[in-house]
Amino acid sequence: MVTRDVGSDIAGDRAVLRHIIRELDQNLGVYAKIIKPGVVAAGDSMRFM
C-alpha cells in the first residue's frame, strides 16, 4: 500500500493515496516482470525488488 512504509529507504506517504483518489479517478497501474509464474489473489503480500 502506498500509505505504508515499503522498506527502510522508502517511507509511507498518504499524499500519494490522496493524489490517486483526487486526480486519477482512483486508478493505479503497475508494470511487472514475471519471474515465477503463480496465482495472486486479493490480500496477498507483495515484495518490491
CSV table of C-alpha atoms in Angstrom, one decimal:
chain,number,residue,atom,x,y,z
A,1,MET,CA,0.0,0.0,0.0
A,2,VAL,CA,1.3,3.5,-0.8
A,3,THR,CA,0.4,4.7,2.7
A,4,ARG,CA,2.7,2.2,4.4
A,5,ASP,CA,6.5,2.0,4.6
A,6,VAL,CA,7.8,-0.1,1.8
A,7,GLY,CA,11.3,-0.6,3.3
A,8,SER,CA,13.9,1.2,5.4
A,9,ASP,CA,14.6,3.5,2.5
A,10,ILE,CA,11.0,4.2,1.3
A,11,ALA,CA,8.6,5.8,3.9
A,12,GLY,CA,4.8,5.7,3.6
A,13,ASP,CA,3.2,8.8,2.2
A,14,ARG,CA,-0.6,9.4,2.5
A,15,ALA,CA,-0.3,12.3,0.0
A,16,VAL,CA,0.2,9.6,-2.7
A,17,LEU,CA,-3.1,8.0,-2.0
A,18,ARG,CA,-4.9,11.3,-1.9
A,19,HIS,CA,-3.4,12.2,-5.3
A,20,ILE,CA,-4.6,8.8,-6.8
A,21,ILE,CA,-8.1,9.4,-5.5
A,22,ARG,CA,-8.4,13.1,-6.5
A,23,GLU,CA,-6.5,13.3,-9.7
A,24,LEU,CA,-6.5,9.7,-11.2
A,25,ASP,CA,-10.1,8.7,-10.5
A,26,GLN,CA,-8.8,6.0,-8.1
A,27,ASN,CA,-6.9,4.2,-10.9
A,28,LEU,CA,-3.4,3.0,-10.5
A,29,GLY,CA,-1.4,0.5,-12.6
A,30,VAL,CA,1.8,-1.3,-12.1
A,31,TYR,CA,4.2,-2.8,-14.6
A,32,ALA,CA,6.0,-6.0,-13.5
A,33,LYS,CA,8.3,-8.7,-14.9
A,34,ILE,CA,7.1,-12.2,-14.1
A,35,ILE,CA,10.0,-14.1,-12.6
A,36,LYS,CA,8.0,-17.0,-11.2
A,37,PRO,CA,4.5,-17.9,-12.5
A,38,GLY,CA,1.7,-18.4,-10.0
A,39,VAL,CA,-1.6,-17.1,-8.7
A,40,VAL,CA,-2.0,-13.8,-7.0
A,41,ALA,CA,-5.2,-13.1,-5.0
A,42,ALA,CA,-6.6,-10.0,-3.2
A,43,GLY,CA,-4.9,-9.8,0.2
A,44,ASP,CA,-1.7,-11.5,-0.8
A,45,SER,CA,1.6,-9.9,0.2
A,46,MET,CA,3.9,-8.5,-2.4
A,47,ARG,CA,7.6,-7.7,-2.2
A,48,PHE,CA,9.3,-5.0,-4.3
A,49,MET,CA,12.7,-5.9,-5.6
